[in-house]
């Protein structure tokens, strides 16, 4: 029968005739056959399947093996023995077919044992992509062929080595697709083996790193293939932190090896089927930044950034390339070199992406334009180089300054979080926010919170930074240096020691907690008086140089404190006997808001006004006394003064007095059963009856008389500071206590002014006190750089509102926050209450602002000495960090190793335990330290 079949197959009959004859032979082979006849058919089938050069003989051989093997399993087991398999190894497809038909038994065990040895020998000989892919397909279908015991680990490592030798054998799209499929099959086998034996992952990564970090080329071999990227895509992302952390801290890895490895990994962005490759590359770059290996980062960035940029042309690898490019470019902030390497390539890239006209291209264009604006903002001063680039992106979206600062701040090398912070405390890094903290010098959080609030008052900060050097203002000069370092230092936190010693409040005890509001009042008063004194000295010097004094010496201009925080309030008192009205206008830098007695309810409405204080402007329109809110806890509209109903005495100093009972008629408008800033401002502005021990001395009557007092604001400040008088003296218990009422804080506050007009103020900072006493607890500050602006008028271009990112300043710790956190802090932490509020006058509504003119927000240029001091300190800091990172060997090596590498590391814990205002920093990172040695 075998002779007949072979003759038919090799005959010259037409294919249809051959197929008919073959079908008859195959039907006969399904019937019982003698052993010799069956072995002959199997031998013929194997010979046709392996040695056939045409399609028909190979198909006939495959069919014959199938039929004989299925219907004569005993004979097939005898035929498909280890010796036969050894001869058939040149055709793994035939071996795979035989394994499918081989029945269980000792013969099968012998065959699988042979194959386990042979596949290991095969991969150790570094087969090409096609042969390696055949092995992968065989083992994926028949896992019993995978080497076992210690040989399995060696097999996995040799697969990694094979991938490193892969080269695309054919040119053109078809050859590239086939090559990609073969690499994916091999890496897929590795992933399958890892799932079955997770302990093999670590040695495979060790082998992978050994391949890509090799700096010596043996026999002039080519660099490792990018097909190794297909291995990385199968690594679990939860292992990334542990792998990167241990790799970047392994002292057995030289800088040259690390540079070579990360350079070759960056080349992997060109691998089209790699998933998560960009995440691993960025994670390793961050790991190097965390341990301050800046020299490696600088060299690899300059060497590879142009190649990464060129990959933006190809949609299939664009996403990974863009992620790596963004990180490389935004982190390279100490010099213009990396950005300037890309300048010639940006205009043609923009043109290509525009021509592509796809969603992917449009998204890439938007992100590329954002990157360009960030770098132009960071390294200005090259108009001739930037002009072609800016012309190319002129029609694309321009990010606002807040967005630019956010990107530059969170991605700078010195802002990368050190993963060693919990184990090596000196290795701390700048906050991801880009903002800089202030070191607590021993219960000095009350100073730090106020300084951060003043710093975030951008108009005041710009005013301070623009001041020229002036020996007559030593305190203002120290504040200028402090603000400049908070703006431009690379350090995560700076010490306010010099400024604190110069601004020390004389009656404060060193080392004890103090009232931040009291310190703020003293500081602003000192700055104001110092500037006035300096102005008078300058004026006298000018006058002494004149030949004759002027008839009317010019009046000194307003100080910086007056311009920014100075407002005016008018107090009018009317005698109820003679109806004489006396008035006095006073300047203020903050308003102290007392809490109404508990008996005063928001639902009570005020009585109709009984009198109006005369005005020089003539009769005014009748105004409401109650305060209305446009949106609860978001926008409040404070109506101006009206009726004077009798109210309890209020103290505008450091204490508010709560009486046992409030006189009838006291009214405060607001939501029932709640407090708000709206209520407190209304209570502050409400008319007051002066009776009994508080009677007023009337000059006209020349005696103490009952009177009514009313206050109103005649001029609003640029920055409105409101202090909530939470520390009171309770007359019932005769004890000082803190009022823990939760006060809703509006984002927009409309402040009434005399004459019926009002000014809008946007919330920009909130200083929070955590604790129950003014002599203890902790202060921290919520703040944002810029307050919300009015919506654009009709006809203007539709542009997004500036981002109003909130930050939480807690001594050295600075983190992102939100207005929701500000609003809900007391709800979550009852002892944490808003204490000092900063509101900024809405742009365009102040008396000095021109209609429609936006407020200037660019940071002013610093004078030469200050710029040089900051530059030197930044260089010193980078040197300190790199030196400390390289000297940590003894410390890290003494840490215990964990046998469970795959578990990874615990996530960083919040530094504040229980409350965001905790005074003592927590321990940082937790969990075991898993050491991975490459």
mmCIF file of C-alpha atoms in Angstrom, residues 512-721:
data_model
loop_
_atom_site.group_PDB
_atom_site.id
_atom_site.type_symbol
_atom_site.label_atom_id
_atom_site.label_comp_id
_atom_site.label_asym_id
_atom_site.label_seq_id
_atom_site.Cartn_x
_atom_site.Cartn_y
_atom_site.Cartn_z
ATOM 1 C CA UNK A 512 6.754 78.473 71.744
ATOM 2 C CA UNK A 513 3.690 78.559 69.545
ATOM 3 C CA UNK A 514 2.346 82.056 68.837
ATOM 4 C CA UNK A 515 -0.658 83.669 67.185
ATOM 5 C CA UNK A 516 -0.095 83.920 63.432
ATOM 6 C CA UNK A 517 -2.536 86.846 63.136
ATOM 7 C CA UNK A 518 -0.592 88.792 65.737
ATOM 8 C CA UNK A 519 2.646 88.103 63.882
ATOM 9 C CA UNK A 520 1.087 89.209 60.575
ATOM 10 C CA UNK A 521 -0.081 92.515 62.061
ATOM 11 C CA UNK A 522 3.352 93.178 63.545
ATOM 12 C CA UNK A 523 5.144 92.230 60.311
ATOM 13 C CA UNK A 524 3.032 94.456 58.077
ATOM 14 C CA UNK A 525 3.376 97.332 60.526
ATOM 15 C CA UNK A 526 7.181 96.908 60.589
ATOM 16 C CA UNK A 527 7.413 96.834 56.799
ATOM 17 C CA UNK A 528 5.175 99.871 56.527
ATOM 18 C CA UNK A 529 7.083 101.938 59.092
ATOM 19 C CA UNK A 530 10.450 100.913 57.639
ATOM 20 C CA UNK A 531 9.448 102.010 54.162
ATOM 21 C CA UNK A 532 8.025 105.292 55.469
ATOM 22 C CA UNK A 533 11.225 106.000 57.368
ATOM 23 C CA UNK A 534 13.326 105.194 54.327
ATOM 24 C CA UNK A 535 11.188 107.485 52.175
ATOM 25 C CA UNK A 536 11.573 110.342 54.657
ATOM 26 C CA UNK A 537 15.353 109.891 54.701
ATOM 27 C CA UNK A 538 15.512 109.946 50.929
ATOM 28 C CA UNK A 539 13.310 113.028 50.851
ATOM 29 C CA UNK A 540 15.545 114.874 53.287
ATOM 30 C CA UNK A 541 18.631 113.971 51.284
ATOM 31 C CA UNK A 542 17.013 115.333 48.146
ATOM 32 C CA UNK A 543 15.991 118.525 49.908
ATOM 33 C CA UNK A 544 19.502 119.053 51.249
ATOM 34 C CA UNK A 545 20.888 119.090 47.709
ATOM 35 C CA UNK A 546 18.437 121.798 46.566
ATOM 36 C CA UNK A 547 19.602 125.455 46.612
ATOM 37 C CA UNK A 548 16.481 126.499 48.450
ATOM 38 C CA UNK A 549 13.736 124.391 50.053
ATOM 39 C CA UNK A 550 10.446 124.202 48.204
ATOM 40 C CA UNK A 551 7.481 126.064 49.565
ATOM 41 C CA UNK A 552 5.485 122.828 50.003
ATOM 42 C CA UNK A 553 7.554 119.679 50.444
ATOM 43 C CA UNK A 554 6.062 116.782 48.476
ATOM 44 C CA UNK A 555 4.112 114.261 50.509
ATOM 45 C CA UNK A 556 5.643 110.762 50.649
ATOM 46 C CA UNK A 557 4.009 108.169 48.387
ATOM 47 C CA UNK A 558 2.138 105.186 49.734
ATOM 48 C CA UNK A 559 4.174 102.275 50.991
ATOM 49 C CA UNK A 560 4.014 98.791 49.503
ATOM 50 C CA UNK A 561 1.948 97.611 52.464
ATOM 51 C CA UNK A 562 -0.530 100.453 51.991
ATOM 52 C CA UNK A 563 -0.824 99.761 48.265
ATOM 53 C CA UNK A 564 -1.439 96.071 48.731
ATOM 54 C CA UNK A 565 -3.205 95.690 52.066
ATOM 55 C CA UNK A 566 -4.304 99.186 53.028
ATOM 56 C CA UNK A 567 -7.990 100.058 53.173
ATOM 57 C CA UNK A 568 -10.008 102.713 54.936
ATOM 58 C CA UNK A 569 -12.977 102.417 57.237
ATOM 59 C CA UNK A 570 -15.324 105.187 58.453
ATOM 60 C CA UNK A 571 -16.859 105.019 61.920
ATOM 61 C CA UNK A 572 -19.890 107.241 62.590
ATOM 62 C CA UNK A 573 -21.477 107.680 66.013
ATOM 63 C CA UNK A 574 -24.809 109.450 66.520
ATOM 64 C CA UNK A 575 -25.873 110.731 69.898
ATOM 65 C CA UNK A 576 -29.436 109.619 70.577
ATOM 66 C CA UNK A 577 -30.108 112.762 72.644
ATOM 67 C CA UNK A 578 -28.945 115.602 70.393
ATOM 68 C CA UNK A 579 -28.663 113.556 67.176
ATOM 69 C CA UNK A 580 -25.177 114.960 66.584
ATOM 70 C CA UNK A 581 -23.064 112.698 64.344
ATOM 71 C CA UNK A 582 -19.298 112.437 64.639
ATOM 72 C CA UNK A 583 -17.203 110.494 62.128
ATOM 73 C CA UNK A 584 -13.632 109.293 61.908
ATOM 74 C CA UNK A 585 -11.801 107.632 59.009
ATOM 75 C CA UNK A 586 -9.071 105.145 59.832
ATOM 76 C CA UNK A 587 -6.703 102.999 57.805
ATOM 77 C CA UNK A 588 -6.629 99.230 58.271
ATOM 78 C CA UNK A 589 -4.645 96.286 56.938
ATOM 79 C CA UNK A 590 -6.970 93.578 58.217
ATOM 80 C CA UNK A 591 -10.479 93.213 59.540
ATOM 81 C CA UNK A 592 -11.025 91.196 62.704
ATOM 82 C CA UNK A 593 -14.362 89.417 62.552
ATOM 83 C CA UNK A 594 -15.966 88.396 65.835
ATOM 84 C CA UNK A 595 -18.489 85.565 66.089
ATOM 85 C CA UNK A 596 -22.050 86.574 66.974
ATOM 86 C CA UNK A 597 -23.371 85.173 70.259
ATOM 87 C CA UNK A 598 -24.917 81.743 69.965
ATOM 88 C CA UNK A 599 -28.362 83.213 70.600
ATOM 89 C CA UNK A 600 -28.194 85.254 67.413
ATOM 90 C CA UNK A 601 -29.773 83.211 64.617
ATOM 91 C CA UNK A 602 -29.318 83.655 60.912
ATOM 92 C CA UNK A 603 -33.066 83.439 60.282
ATOM 93 C CA UNK A 604 -33.838 86.641 62.192
ATOM 94 C CA UNK A 605 -34.410 89.547 59.836
ATOM 95 C CA UNK A 606 -33.310 93.086 60.719
ATOM 96 C CA UNK A 607 -35.880 95.817 61.470
ATOM 97 C CA UNK A 608 -36.485 98.627 59.094
ATOM 98 C CA UNK A 609 -33.916 101.422 59.371
ATOM 99 C CA UNK A 610 -34.835 104.279 61.691
ATOM 100 C CA UNK A 611 -32.264 106.768 60.496
ATOM 101 C CA UNK A 612 -29.631 107.386 57.866
ATOM 102 C CA UNK A 613 -26.355 109.114 58.522
ATOM 103 C CA UNK A 614 -26.173 112.224 56.337
ATOM 104 C CA UNK A 615 -23.746 112.140 53.439
ATOM 105 C CA UNK A 616 -22.065 114.891 51.467
ATOM 106 C CA UNK A 617 -23.343 113.306 48.302
ATOM 107 C CA UNK A 618 -26.978 113.894 49.186
ATOM 108 C CA UNK A 619 -29.740 111.333 49.675
ATOM 109 C CA UNK A 620 -28.843 107.748 48.827
ATOM 110 C CA UNK A 621 -30.922 104.852 47.657
ATOM 111 C CA UNK A 622 -32.325 102.759 50.479
ATOM 112 C CA UNK A 623 -30.210 99.574 50.870
ATOM 113 C CA UNK A 624 -30.844 96.189 52.379
ATOM 114 C CA UNK A 625 -29.253 95.264 55.643
ATOM 115 C CA UNK A 626 -29.283 91.517 55.116
ATOM 116 C CA UNK A 627 -26.588 89.645 53.211
ATOM 117 C CA UNK A 628 -27.577 87.436 50.317
ATOM 118 C CA UNK A 629 -25.610 84.631 48.774
ATOM 119 C CA UNK A 630 -25.565 83.883 45.045
ATOM 120 C CA UNK A 631 -24.299 80.348 45.701
ATOM 121 C CA UNK A 632 -23.742 78.730 49.094
ATOM 122 C CA UNK A 633 -20.070 78.546 50.066
ATOM 123 C CA UNK A 634 -19.031 79.757 46.627
ATOM 124 C CA UNK A 635 -20.251 83.259 45.832
ATOM 125 C CA UNK A 636 -21.462 85.732 48.440
ATOM 126 C CA UNK A 637 -22.860 89.201 47.816
ATOM 127 C CA UNK A 638 -22.621 91.434 50.882
ATOM 128 C CA UNK A 639 -25.197 94.227 50.747
ATOM 129 C CA UNK A 640 -24.094 97.552 52.154
ATOM 130 C CA UNK A 641 -25.045 99.000 55.500
ATOM 131 C CA UNK A 642 -28.558 99.893 56.453
ATOM 132 C CA UNK A 643 -30.481 99.808 59.690
ATOM 133 C CA UNK A 644 -28.736 100.112 63.011
ATOM 134 C CA UNK A 645 -30.574 97.606 65.218
ATOM 135 C CA UNK A 646 -29.155 97.116 68.726
ATOM 136 C CA UNK A 647 -26.429 94.513 68.971
ATOM 137 C CA UNK A 648 -24.091 93.220 71.649
ATOM 138 C CA UNK A 649 -20.696 94.798 71.984
ATOM 139 C CA UNK A 650 -18.029 93.430 69.636
ATOM 140 C CA UNK A 651 -14.311 93.623 70.155
ATOM 141 C CA UNK A 652 -12.103 94.279 67.121
ATOM 142 C CA UNK A 653 -8.922 93.377 69.003
ATOM 143 C CA UNK A 654 -7.602 89.965 69.846
ATOM 144 C CA UNK A 655 -10.629 88.675 71.810
ATOM 145 C CA UNK A 656 -14.334 88.526 71.172
ATOM 146 C CA UNK A 657 -16.669 88.622 74.164
ATOM 147 C CA UNK A 658 -19.675 86.325 74.399
ATOM 148 C CA UNK A 659 -22.394 87.496 76.702
ATOM 149 C CA UNK A 660 -24.825 85.363 78.605
ATOM 150 C CA UNK A 661 -27.720 86.803 76.682
ATOM 151 C CA UNK A 662 -27.918 88.968 73.619
ATOM 152 C CA UNK A 663 -30.251 91.944 73.567
ATOM 153 C CA UNK A 664 -33.378 91.482 71.627
ATOM 154 C CA UNK A 665 -33.324 92.679 68.084
ATOM 155 C CA UNK A 666 -29.910 91.330 67.101
ATOM 156 C CA UNK A 667 -30.136 89.928 63.626
ATOM 157 C CA UNK A 668 -27.710 88.190 61.268
ATOM 158 C CA UNK A 669 -28.724 86.881 57.855
ATOM 159 C CA UNK A 670 -27.436 83.556 56.618
ATOM 160 C CA UNK A 671 -28.376 79.891 56.334
ATOM 161 C CA UNK A 672 -30.175 78.563 59.348
ATOM 162 C CA UNK A 673 -27.995 76.870 61.927
ATOM 163 C CA UNK A 674 -24.679 77.653 60.175
ATOM 164 C CA UNK A 675 -21.925 80.221 60.111
ATOM 165 C CA UNK A 676 -20.316 81.786 57.094
ATOM 166 C CA UNK A 677 -17.873 84.573 56.353
ATOM 167 C CA UNK A 678 -20.914 86.359 55.022
ATOM 168 C CA UNK A 679 -22.500 86.298 58.497
ATOM 169 C CA UNK A 680 -19.353 87.499 60.228
ATOM 170 C CA UNK A 681 -18.806 90.409 57.863
ATOM 171 C CA UNK A 682 -22.455 91.370 58.243
ATOM 172 C CA UNK A 683 -22.098 91.212 62.026
ATOM 173 C CA UNK A 684 -18.984 93.385 61.833
ATOM 174 C CA UNK A 685 -20.751 96.021 59.704
ATOM 175 C CA UNK A 686 -24.093 95.977 61.509
ATOM 176 C CA UNK A 687 -24.968 99.120 63.573
ATOM 177 C CA UNK A 688 -24.387 98.879 67.300
ATOM 178 C CA UNK A 689 -26.191 100.415 70.279
ATOM 179 C CA UNK A 690 -23.865 101.995 72.877
ATOM 180 C CA UNK A 691 -25.588 101.887 76.259
ATOM 181 C CA UNK A 692 -24.882 101.294 79.951
ATOM 182 C CA UNK A 693 -21.131 100.956 80.536
ATOM 183 C CA UNK A 694 -20.518 101.461 76.825
ATOM 184 C CA UNK A 695 -22.186 104.879 76.596
ATOM 185 C CA UNK A 696 -20.601 107.446 74.300
ATOM 186 C CA UNK A 697 -19.219 110.827 75.453
ATOM 187 C CA UNK A 698 -20.954 113.434 73.307
ATOM 188 C CA UNK A 699 -19.043 116.692 72.891
ATOM 189 C CA UNK A 700 -22.231 118.599 72.163
ATOM 190 C CA UNK A 701 -23.953 117.318 75.271
ATOM 191 C CA UNK A 702 -20.695 117.319 77.275
ATOM 192 C CA UNK A 703 -21.776 114.061 78.935
ATOM 193 C CA UNK A 704 -22.079 110.315 78.449
ATOM 194 C CA UNK A 705 -25.083 109.517 76.327
ATOM 195 C CA UNK A 706 -26.689 106.517 74.650
ATOM 196 C CA UNK A 707 -25.592 106.426 71.057
ATOM 197 C CA UNK A 708 -25.612 104.332 67.908
ATOM 198 C CA UNK A 709 -22.432 103.472 66.073
ATOM 199 C CA UNK A 710 -22.184 102.438 62.409
ATOM 200 C CA UNK A 711 -19.149 101.522 60.358
ATOM 201 C CA UNK A 712 -18.661 101.314 56.633
ATOM 202 C CA UNK A 713 -15.770 100.781 54.306
ATOM 203 C CA UNK A 714 -14.722 103.835 52.350
ATOM 204 C CA UNK A 715 -11.861 102.206 50.429
ATOM 205 C CA UNK A 716 -11.196 98.533 49.805
ATOM 206 C CA UNK A 717 -7.625 97.187 49.803
ATOM 207 C CA UNK A 718 -5.966 95.287 46.991
ATOM 208 C CA UNK A 719 -5.717 92.305 49.338
ATOM 209 C CA UNK A 720 -8.406 91.981 51.965
ATOM 210 C CA UNK A 721 -7.224 90.154 55.087
#
